[in-house]
């Protein structure tokens, strides 16, 4: 479960980075703004970055909770 979550989170982050970078690059060209092309890449890219970050955080939380079966020494 954790491995699948980690792979999905990393994939979402990489795809989000790629789409956001393409959209940001297209924002610099005034001719492309007429057609709304940058937003086609930015609209799915930014939520993918957020979902990927949340997935990595959740994967880290799941891994950390099972890493020390005796409990946290700082409790």
GROMACS .gro file of C-alpha atoms in nm:
model
   75
    1UNK     CA    1   0.000   0.000   0.000
    2UNK     CA    2   0.274   0.245   0.097
    3UNK     CA    3   0.481   0.161  -0.211
    4UNK     CA    4   0.182   0.216  -0.441
    5UNK     CA    5   0.106   0.546  -0.269
    6UNK     CA    6   0.469   0.654  -0.300
    7UNK     CA    7   0.482   0.567  -0.671
    8UNK     CA    8   0.154   0.749  -0.740
    9UNK     CA    9   0.266   1.054  -0.542
   10UNK     CA   10   0.600   1.073  -0.721
   11UNK     CA   11   0.430   1.029  -1.057
   12UNK     CA   12   0.181   1.304  -0.977
   13UNK     CA   13   0.463   1.534  -0.868
   14UNK     CA   14   0.669   1.470  -1.180
   15UNK     CA   15   0.372   1.513  -1.412
   16UNK     CA   16   0.265   1.826  -1.223
   17UNK     CA   17   0.615   1.972  -1.253
   18UNK     CA   18   0.624   1.899  -1.624
   19UNK     CA   19   0.281   2.047  -1.696
   20UNK     CA   20   0.346   2.354  -1.480
   21UNK     CA   21   0.682   2.416  -1.647
   22UNK     CA   22   0.527   2.391  -1.995
   23UNK     CA   23   0.244   2.623  -1.893
   24UNK     CA   24   0.481   2.875  -1.737
   25UNK     CA   25   0.697   2.868  -2.050
   26UNK     CA   26   0.392   2.928  -2.269
   27UNK     CA   27   0.285   3.220  -2.049
   28UNK     CA   28   0.592   3.411  -2.171
   29UNK     CA   29   0.468   3.406  -2.532
   30UNK     CA   30   0.196   3.669  -2.588
   31UNK     CA   31   0.069   3.492  -2.900
   32UNK     CA   32  -0.015   3.177  -2.703
   33UNK     CA   33  -0.216   3.374  -2.446
   34UNK     CA   34  -0.479   3.446  -2.710
   35UNK     CA   35  -0.570   3.080  -2.738
   36UNK     CA   36  -0.550   3.004  -2.366
   37UNK     CA   37  -0.293   2.733  -2.429
   38UNK     CA   38  -0.088   2.794  -2.110
   39UNK     CA   39  -0.394   2.740  -1.894
   40UNK     CA   40  -0.455   2.399  -2.049
   41UNK     CA   41  -0.123   2.296  -1.893
   42UNK     CA   42  -0.141   2.500  -1.573
   43UNK     CA   43  -0.491   2.398  -1.463
   44UNK     CA   44  -0.411   2.026  -1.423
   45UNK     CA   45  -0.045   2.087  -1.332
   46UNK     CA   46  -0.097   2.282  -1.012
   47UNK     CA   47  -0.349   2.040  -0.853
   48UNK     CA   48  -0.120   1.750  -0.946
   49UNK     CA   49   0.161   1.921  -0.756
   50UNK     CA   50  -0.064   1.959  -0.453
   51UNK     CA   51  -0.191   1.599  -0.470
   52UNK     CA   52   0.162   1.467  -0.516
   53UNK     CA   53   0.286   1.664  -0.216
   54UNK     CA   54   0.000   1.539  -0.001
   55UNK     CA   55   0.063   1.183  -0.118
   56UNK     CA   56   0.431   1.207  -0.024
   57UNK     CA   57   0.341   1.350   0.315
   58UNK     CA   58   0.088   1.071   0.374
   59UNK     CA   59   0.338   0.809   0.261
   60UNK     CA   60   0.593   0.953   0.504
   61UNK     CA   61   0.339   0.949   0.787
   62UNK     CA   62   0.246   0.586   0.716
   63UNK     CA   63   0.610   0.480   0.699
   64UNK     CA   64   0.707   0.664   1.014
   65UNK     CA   65   0.423   0.518   1.220
   66UNK     CA   66   0.539   0.160   1.147
   67UNK     CA   67   0.912   0.224   1.169
   68UNK     CA   68   0.937   0.211   1.549
   69UNK     CA   69   0.706  -0.055   1.695
   70UNK     CA   70   0.803   0.024   2.057
   71UNK     CA   71   0.666   0.376   2.032
   72UNK     CA   72   0.818   0.718   2.015
   73UNK     CA   73   1.085   0.773   2.284
   74UNK     CA   74   0.967   1.133   2.318
   75UNK     CA   75   0.610   1.045   2.421
   0.00000   0.00000   0.00000
